[in-house]
Amino acid sequence: MLKLDYFNLLRSFLIILCLFWAVDVGSGQKVKQTLTLPIDSQQITPFYTTATVKGVEVSELTLSEPYKNQTNAFNQQETDFFIKGEHFGSSSVSQDSHYYEIDHFDYQDHTFKLIIYNKFGESDTLLLNTQLNSYDKQGNLIDAVLLDSRFSYEDIVCFSNFTINPDYSIHIENYVTYLYEEGQYGLPEGLIKDPKPQLYLQMQYKIENGMFKQVVKIEIPTK
């Protein structure tokens, strides 16, 4: 009898545990994902959705579900701040933009937040940006660097590959894919068959007292 009561109690506990799990998942509550260094571009792909045309032409990149419903508004300090790195359009975020915090880590008495967000760049092009912000102990923004800005604009597709290394150095490679032959934009015969991404810029930063200091910048000619 005692053995039967034990198994009934255990079964009830497991059922209740499963119900709590189902409610938590169904409620859409934010589940924090912890990333460990090194962090690279490949680890960011689950956070956004890509739509493609003709296999390569990205029409729109947005935050994936449920992350787009778990974003935070940028505060006044964050919207006014100059963001380091390669930009398409403005080097700041607009007040109506919202970000999702992927993860954060502490280093040299500063907190670093890895965030991802959509914003409109030049010619109302929708950008998907991945960014690293640095904050002091009081929560003040100290510095910001753009790690990746993905978009498609008429005849080009741009993206970056980045790595935040275990020594807290940051390596960024910027790529561009040309969809048309030079001077033939909009002409069907000008479309490039099987266009390939071309590396055009390499940058490296190191972190000093919460600041992102650029130590390498190499521009690479493209064809």
PDB file of C-alpha atoms in Angstrom:
ATOM      1  CA  MET A   1       0.000   0.000   0.000  1.00  0.00           C
ATOM      2  CA  LEU A   2       2.813   2.366   0.913  1.00  0.00           C
ATOM      3  CA  LYS A   3       4.586   1.553  -2.353  1.00  0.00           C
ATOM      4  CA  LEU A   4       1.434   2.281  -4.358  1.00  0.00           C
ATOM      5  CA  ASP A   5       0.952   5.640  -2.615  1.00  0.00           C
ATOM      6  CA  TYR A   6       4.561   6.568  -3.395  1.00  0.00           C
ATOM      7  CA  PHE A   7       4.134   5.921  -7.101  1.00  0.00           C
ATOM      8  CA  ASN A   8       0.844   7.820  -7.185  1.00  0.00           C
ATOM      9  CA  LEU A   9       2.518  10.781  -5.491  1.00  0.00           C
ATOM     10  CA  LEU A  10       5.439  10.665  -7.919  1.00  0.00           C
ATOM     11  CA  ARG A  11       3.090  10.490 -10.890  1.00  0.00           C
ATOM     12  CA  SER A  12       1.106  13.484  -9.629  1.00  0.00           C
ATOM     13  CA  PHE A  13       4.292  15.475  -9.159  1.00  0.00           C
ATOM     14  CA  LEU A  14       5.425  14.758 -12.716  1.00  0.00           C
ATOM     15  CA  ILE A  15       2.045  15.734 -14.149  1.00  0.00           C
ATOM     16  CA  ILE A  16       2.087  19.038 -12.238  1.00  0.00           C
ATOM     17  CA  LEU A  17       5.662  19.710 -13.385  1.00  0.00           C
ATOM     18  CA  CYS A  18       4.679  19.135 -17.010  1.00  0.00           C
ATOM     19  CA  LEU A  19       1.693  21.454 -16.647  1.00  0.00           C
ATOM     20  CA  PHE A  20       3.880  24.241 -15.257  1.00  0.00           C
ATOM     21  CA  TRP A  21       6.323  23.735 -18.123  1.00  0.00           C
ATOM     22  CA  ALA A  22       3.521  23.904 -20.691  1.00  0.00           C
ATOM     23  CA  VAL A  23       2.095  27.088 -19.176  1.00  0.00           C
ATOM     24  CA  ASP A  24       5.511  28.737 -19.135  1.00  0.00           C
ATOM     25  CA  VAL A  25       6.207  27.896 -22.767  1.00  0.00           C
ATOM     26  CA  GLY A  26       2.737  28.892 -23.881  1.00  0.00           C
ATOM     27  CA  SER A  27       2.869  32.200 -22.055  1.00  0.00           C
ATOM     28  CA  GLY A  28       5.742  33.431 -24.225  1.00  0.00           C
ATOM     29  CA  GLN A  29       7.839  34.404 -21.228  1.00  0.00           C
ATOM     30  CA  LYS A  30      11.412  35.210 -22.061  1.00  0.00           C
ATOM     31  CA  VAL A  31      13.843  32.348 -21.616  1.00  0.00           C
ATOM     32  CA  LYS A  32      17.370  33.649 -21.280  1.00  0.00           C
ATOM     33  CA  GLN A  33      19.962  32.039 -23.512  1.00  0.00           C
ATOM     34  CA  THR A  34      23.494  32.072 -22.204  1.00  0.00           C
ATOM     35  CA  LEU A  35      26.318  32.309 -24.728  1.00  0.00           C
ATOM     36  CA  THR A  36      29.950  31.723 -23.870  1.00  0.00           C
ATOM     37  CA  LEU A  37      32.979  33.207 -25.593  1.00  0.00           C
ATOM     38  CA  PRO A  38      33.840  32.934 -28.384  1.00  0.00           C
ATOM     39  CA  ILE A  39      30.589  34.333 -29.791  1.00  0.00           C
ATOM     40  CA  ASP A  40      30.241  34.503 -33.563  1.00  0.00           C
ATOM     41  CA  SER A  41      27.743  35.307 -36.293  1.00  0.00           C
ATOM     42  CA  GLN A  42      26.542  31.719 -36.602  1.00  0.00           C
ATOM     43  CA  GLN A  43      25.181  31.806 -33.060  1.00  0.00           C
ATOM     44  CA  ILE A  44      22.988  34.788 -33.953  1.00  0.00           C
ATOM     45  CA  THR A  45      21.093  33.127 -36.820  1.00  0.00           C
ATOM     46  CA  PRO A  46      18.278  31.652 -34.635  1.00  0.00           C
ATOM     47  CA  PHE A  47      17.282  35.181 -33.629  1.00  0.00           C
ATOM     48  CA  TYR A  48      16.245  36.397 -37.091  1.00  0.00           C
ATOM     49  CA  THR A  49      14.244  35.258 -40.094  1.00  0.00           C
ATOM     50  CA  THR A  50      15.518  35.625 -43.648  1.00  0.00           C
ATOM     51  CA  ALA A  51      13.394  35.904 -46.762  1.00  0.00           C
ATOM     52  CA  THR A  52      15.177  35.407 -50.089  1.00  0.00           C
ATOM     53  CA  VAL A  53      14.419  36.051 -53.721  1.00  0.00           C
ATOM     54  CA  LYS A  54      16.187  34.165 -56.523  1.00  0.00           C
ATOM     55  CA  GLY A  55      18.236  32.351 -53.920  1.00  0.00           C
ATOM     56  CA  VAL A  56      20.413  35.268 -52.839  1.00  0.00           C
ATOM     57  CA  GLU A  57      18.528  38.561 -52.934  1.00  0.00           C
ATOM     58  CA  VAL A  58      17.464  39.227 -49.347  1.00  0.00           C
ATOM     59  CA  SER A  59      14.203  41.166 -49.335  1.00  0.00           C
ATOM     60  CA  GLU A  60      13.744  41.492 -45.579  1.00  0.00           C
ATOM     61  CA  LEU A  61      15.342  40.324 -42.350  1.00  0.00           C
ATOM     62  CA  THR A  62      13.424  40.592 -39.099  1.00  0.00           C
ATOM     63  CA  LEU A  63      13.595  39.278 -35.568  1.00  0.00           C
ATOM     64  CA  SER A  64      12.238  35.751 -35.231  1.00  0.00           C
ATOM     65  CA  GLU A  65       9.290  34.782 -33.093  1.00  0.00           C
ATOM     66  CA  PRO A  66       9.035  35.085 -30.143  1.00  0.00           C
ATOM     67  CA  TYR A  67      11.966  37.536 -29.861  1.00  0.00           C
ATOM     68  CA  LYS A  68      10.212  40.378 -31.711  1.00  0.00           C
ATOM     69  CA  ASN A  69       7.612  40.407 -28.923  1.00  0.00           C
ATOM     70  CA  GLN A  70      10.243  40.575 -26.172  1.00  0.00           C
ATOM     71  CA  THR A  71      12.100  43.720 -27.167  1.00  0.00           C
ATOM     72  CA  ASN A  72      13.036  46.785 -25.133  1.00  0.00           C
ATOM     73  CA  ALA A  73      12.937  50.430 -26.162  1.00  0.00           C
ATOM     74  CA  PHE A  74      16.232  52.300 -26.480  1.00  0.00           C
ATOM     75  CA  ASN A  75      16.620  54.998 -23.842  1.00  0.00           C
ATOM     76  CA  GLN A  76      17.541  58.590 -24.649  1.00  0.00           C
ATOM     77  CA  GLN A  77      21.252  58.029 -24.037  1.00  0.00           C
ATOM     78  CA  GLU A  78      21.317  55.028 -26.367  1.00  0.00           C
ATOM     79  CA  THR A  79      19.526  56.805 -29.216  1.00  0.00           C
ATOM     80  CA  ASP A  80      21.854  59.830 -29.062  1.00  0.00           C
ATOM     81  CA  PHE A  81      25.039  57.746 -28.973  1.00  0.00           C
ATOM     82  CA  PHE A  82      27.456  57.475 -31.924  1.00  0.00           C
ATOM     83  CA  ILE A  83      27.907  53.796 -32.843  1.00  0.00           C
ATOM     84  CA  LYS A  84      31.307  52.718 -34.106  1.00  0.00           C
ATOM     85  CA  GLY A  85      31.718  50.423 -37.106  1.00  0.00           C
ATOM     86  CA  GLU A  86      30.556  50.153 -40.711  1.00  0.00           C
ATOM     87  CA  HIS A  87      27.127  51.721 -41.301  1.00  0.00           C
ATOM     88  CA  PHE A  88      24.545  51.914 -44.052  1.00  0.00           C
ATOM     89  CA  GLY A  89      23.006  55.297 -43.387  1.00  0.00           C
ATOM     90  CA  SER A  90      22.989  56.845 -39.918  1.00  0.00           C
ATOM     91  CA  SER A  91      25.391  55.855 -37.127  1.00  0.00           C
ATOM     92  CA  SER A  92      22.714  55.995 -34.408  1.00  0.00           C
ATOM     93  CA  VAL A  93      19.385  54.364 -33.609  1.00  0.00           C
ATOM     94  CA  SER A  94      15.997  56.038 -33.882  1.00  0.00           C
ATOM     95  CA  GLN A  95      13.724  56.586 -30.903  1.00  0.00           C
ATOM     96  CA  ASP A  96      11.099  54.222 -32.298  1.00  0.00           C
ATOM     97  CA  SER A  97      13.558  51.302 -32.581  1.00  0.00           C
ATOM     98  CA  HIS A  98      13.429  48.385 -30.132  1.00  0.00           C
ATOM     99  CA  TYR A  99      16.117  45.805 -29.367  1.00  0.00           C
ATOM    100  CA  TYR A 100      16.321  42.257 -28.091  1.00  0.00           C
ATOM    101  CA  GLU A 101      19.123  41.497 -25.638  1.00  0.00           C
ATOM    102  CA  ILE A 102      20.704  38.227 -26.727  1.00  0.00           C
ATOM    103  CA  ASP A 103      23.137  38.014 -23.828  1.00  0.00           C
ATOM    104  CA  HIS A 104      25.527  39.983 -21.656  1.00  0.00           C
ATOM    105  CA  PHE A 105      28.894  39.481 -19.969  1.00  0.00           C
ATOM    106  CA  ASP A 106      31.117  41.377 -17.537  1.00  0.00           C
ATOM    107  CA  TYR A 107      34.712  42.437 -18.159  1.00  0.00           C
ATOM    108  CA  GLN A 108      36.979  45.032 -16.533  1.00  0.00           C
ATOM    109  CA  ASP A 109      34.210  46.378 -14.251  1.00  0.00           C
ATOM    110  CA  HIS A 110      31.885  46.943 -17.224  1.00  0.00           C
ATOM    111  CA  THR A 111      28.820  45.117 -18.496  1.00  0.00           C
ATOM    112  CA  PHE A 112      28.605  44.331 -22.209  1.00  0.00           C
ATOM    113  CA  LYS A 113      25.222  43.728 -23.836  1.00  0.00           C
ATOM    114  CA  LEU A 114      24.903  41.898 -27.135  1.00  0.00           C
ATOM    115  CA  ILE A 115      21.740  43.170 -28.812  1.00  0.00           C
ATOM    116  CA  ILE A 116      19.915  42.759 -32.114  1.00  0.00           C
ATOM    117  CA  TYR A 117      17.344  45.093 -33.668  1.00  0.00           C
ATOM    118  CA  ASN A 118      15.694  46.299 -36.857  1.00  0.00           C
ATOM    119  CA  LYS A 119      15.963  49.876 -38.054  1.00  0.00           C
ATOM    120  CA  PHE A 120      15.565  51.769 -41.303  1.00  0.00           C
ATOM    121  CA  GLY A 121      18.713  52.981 -43.020  1.00  0.00           C
ATOM    122  CA  GLU A 122      19.345  54.914 -46.189  1.00  0.00           C
ATOM    123  CA  SER A 123      16.432  55.026 -48.660  1.00  0.00           C
ATOM    124  CA  ASP A 124      14.160  53.386 -46.057  1.00  0.00           C
ATOM    125  CA  THR A 125      16.068  50.123 -46.348  1.00  0.00           C
ATOM    126  CA  LEU A 126      15.268  47.741 -43.494  1.00  0.00           C
ATOM    127  CA  LEU A 127      18.436  46.781 -41.622  1.00  0.00           C
ATOM    128  CA  LEU A 128      19.008  43.993 -39.140  1.00  0.00           C
ATOM    129  CA  ASN A 129      21.786  45.126 -36.791  1.00  0.00           C
ATOM    130  CA  THR A 130      23.768  43.186 -34.221  1.00  0.00           C
ATOM    131  CA  GLN A 131      25.568  45.448 -31.771  1.00  0.00           C
ATOM    132  CA  LEU A 132      27.725  45.320 -28.643  1.00  0.00           C
ATOM    133  CA  ASN A 133      27.183  47.994 -25.992  1.00  0.00           C
ATOM    134  CA  SER A 134      29.353  48.760 -22.972  1.00  0.00           C
ATOM    135  CA  TYR A 135      27.929  50.090 -19.670  1.00  0.00           C
ATOM    136  CA  ASP A 136      29.547  51.234 -16.438  1.00  0.00           C
ATOM    137  CA  LYS A 137      28.472  50.122 -12.943  1.00  0.00           C
ATOM    138  CA  GLN A 138      25.805  52.840 -12.842  1.00  0.00           C
ATOM    139  CA  GLY A 139      24.240  51.588 -16.093  1.00  0.00           C
ATOM    140  CA  ASN A 140      25.516  54.476 -18.223  1.00  0.00           C
ATOM    141  CA  LEU A 141      26.348  53.673 -21.842  1.00  0.00           C
ATOM    142  CA  ILE A 142      30.105  53.996 -22.359  1.00  0.00           C
ATOM    143  CA  ASP A 143      30.619  52.779 -25.927  1.00  0.00           C
ATOM    144  CA  ALA A 144      28.908  50.899 -28.772  1.00  0.00           C
ATOM    145  CA  VAL A 145      30.142  49.042 -31.834  1.00  0.00           C
ATOM    146  CA  LEU A 146      28.142  47.663 -34.761  1.00  0.00           C
ATOM    147  CA  LEU A 147      29.109  44.038 -35.350  1.00  0.00           C
ATOM    148  CA  ASP A 148      26.805  43.265 -38.263  1.00  0.00           C
ATOM    149  CA  SER A 149      24.307  45.122 -40.460  1.00  0.00           C
ATOM    150  CA  ARG A 150      22.407  42.863 -42.856  1.00  0.00           C
ATOM    151  CA  PHE A 151      20.315  44.244 -45.692  1.00  0.00           C
ATOM    152  CA  SER A 152      19.471  44.154 -49.377  1.00  0.00           C
ATOM    153  CA  TYR A 153      19.392  47.350 -51.415  1.00  0.00           C
ATOM    154  CA  GLU A 154      18.485  47.265 -55.108  1.00  0.00           C
ATOM    155  CA  ASP A 155      21.636  45.744 -56.630  1.00  0.00           C
ATOM    156  CA  ILE A 156      23.614  44.623 -53.551  1.00  0.00           C
ATOM    157  CA  VAL A 157      23.352  42.411 -50.468  1.00  0.00           C
ATOM    158  CA  CYS A 158      25.536  43.199 -47.451  1.00  0.00           C
ATOM    159  CA  PHE A 159      26.369  41.355 -44.241  1.00  0.00           C
ATOM    160  CA  SER A 160      29.212  40.851 -41.779  1.00  0.00           C
ATOM    161  CA  ASN A 161      30.820  37.919 -40.044  1.00  0.00           C
ATOM    162  CA  PHE A 162      32.114  38.674 -36.553  1.00  0.00           C
ATOM    163  CA  THR A 163      33.723  36.928 -33.610  1.00  0.00           C
ATOM    164  CA  ILE A 164      34.047  38.067 -29.990  1.00  0.00           C
ATOM    165  CA  ASN A 165      37.101  36.101 -28.890  1.00  0.00           C
ATOM    166  CA  PRO A 166      37.912  34.656 -25.442  1.00  0.00           C
ATOM    167  CA  ASP A 167      40.543  37.405 -25.012  1.00  0.00           C
ATOM    168  CA  TYR A 168      37.728  39.963 -25.627  1.00  0.00           C
ATOM    169  CA  SER A 169      39.133  41.087 -28.957  1.00  0.00           C
ATOM    170  CA  ILE A 170      36.562  41.537 -31.734  1.00  0.00           C
ATOM    171  CA  HIS A 171      37.111  40.568 -35.366  1.00  0.00           C
ATOM    172  CA  ILE A 172      34.706  41.768 -38.078  1.00  0.00           C
ATOM    173  CA  GLU A 173      34.636  40.937 -41.786  1.00  0.00           C
ATOM    174  CA  ASN A 174      32.281  42.914 -44.046  1.00  0.00           C
ATOM    175  CA  TYR A 175      30.947  41.361 -47.268  1.00  0.00           C
ATOM    176  CA  VAL A 176      29.046  42.662 -50.288  1.00  0.00           C
ATOM    177  CA  THR A 177      27.304  40.621 -52.990  1.00  0.00           C
ATOM    178  CA  TYR A 178      26.759  42.369 -56.329  1.00  0.00           C
ATOM    179  CA  LEU A 179      23.620  41.162 -58.110  1.00  0.00           C
ATOM    180  CA  TYR A 180      24.203  42.981 -61.421  1.00  0.00           C
ATOM    181  CA  GLU A 181      27.112  43.566 -63.725  1.00  0.00           C
ATOM    182  CA  GLU A 182      28.551  47.073 -63.415  1.00  0.00           C
ATOM    183  CA  GLY A 183      26.400  49.661 -65.172  1.00  0.00           C
ATOM    184  CA  GLN A 184      23.592  47.153 -65.939  1.00  0.00           C
ATOM    185  CA  TYR A 185      21.363  47.528 -62.905  1.00  0.00           C
ATOM    186  CA  GLY A 186      17.730  46.736 -63.704  1.00  0.00           C
ATOM    187  CA  LEU A 187      18.497  44.950 -66.962  1.00  0.00           C
ATOM    188  CA  PRO A 188      17.576  41.232 -66.988  1.00  0.00           C
ATOM    189  CA  GLU A 189      20.687  40.428 -69.021  1.00  0.00           C
ATOM    190  CA  GLY A 190      22.784  42.257 -66.441  1.00  0.00           C
ATOM    191  CA  LEU A 191      21.952  39.851 -63.605  1.00  0.00           C
ATOM    192  CA  ILE A 192      25.014  37.975 -62.378  1.00  0.00           C
ATOM    193  CA  LYS A 193      24.584  34.219 -62.378  1.00  0.00           C
ATOM    194  CA  ASP A 194      25.395  32.680 -59.010  1.00  0.00           C
ATOM    195  CA  PRO A 195      26.764  35.901 -57.402  1.00  0.00           C
ATOM    196  CA  LYS A 196      29.283  35.411 -54.605  1.00  0.00           C
ATOM    197  CA  PRO A 197      29.896  37.505 -51.470  1.00  0.00           C
ATOM    198  CA  GLN A 198      33.109  39.527 -51.664  1.00  0.00           C
ATOM    199  CA  LEU A 199      35.129  40.570 -48.625  1.00  0.00           C
ATOM    200  CA  TYR A 200      35.699  44.330 -48.726  1.00  0.00           C
ATOM    201  CA  LEU A 201      36.622  45.346 -45.178  1.00  0.00           C
ATOM    202  CA  GLN A 202      38.300  43.769 -42.155  1.00  0.00           C
ATOM    203  CA  MET A 203      38.300  45.397 -38.724  1.00  0.00           C
ATOM    204  CA  GLN A 204      39.548  44.407 -35.321  1.00  0.00           C
ATOM    205  CA  TYR A 205      38.821  46.002 -31.961  1.00  0.00           C
ATOM    206  CA  LYS A 206      40.128  45.486 -28.465  1.00  0.00           C
ATOM    207  CA  ILE A 207      38.374  46.470 -25.260  1.00  0.00           C
ATOM    208  CA  GLU A 208      40.108  48.951 -22.963  1.00  0.00           C
ATOM    209  CA  ASN A 209      38.266  50.298 -19.919  1.00  0.00           C
ATOM    210  CA  GLY A 210      34.926  49.649 -21.522  1.00  0.00           C
ATOM    211  CA  MET A 211      35.894  51.325 -24.808  1.00  0.00           C
ATOM    212  CA  PHE A 212      36.112  49.627 -28.213  1.00  0.00           C
ATOM    213  CA  LYS A 213      39.473  50.634 -29.644  1.00  0.00           C
ATOM    214  CA  GLN A 214      40.013  49.897 -33.330  1.00  0.00           C
ATOM    215  CA  VAL A 215      43.453  48.325 -33.873  1.00  0.00           C
ATOM    216  CA  VAL A 216      43.074  46.984 -37.438  1.00  0.00           C
ATOM    217  CA  LYS A 217      41.242  48.285 -40.514  1.00  0.00           C
ATOM    218  CA  ILE A 218      41.977  46.766 -43.911  1.00  0.00           C
ATOM    219  CA  GLU A 219      40.054  47.805 -47.032  1.00  0.00           C
ATOM    220  CA  ILE A 220      39.972  45.198 -49.800  1.00  0.00           C
ATOM    221  CA  PRO A 221      39.132  46.128 -53.420  1.00  0.00           C
ATOM    222  CA  THR A 222      36.183  44.247 -54.936  1.00  0.00           C
ATOM    223  CA  LYS A 223      35.482  43.412 -58.561  1.00  0.00           C
TER     224      LYS A 223
END
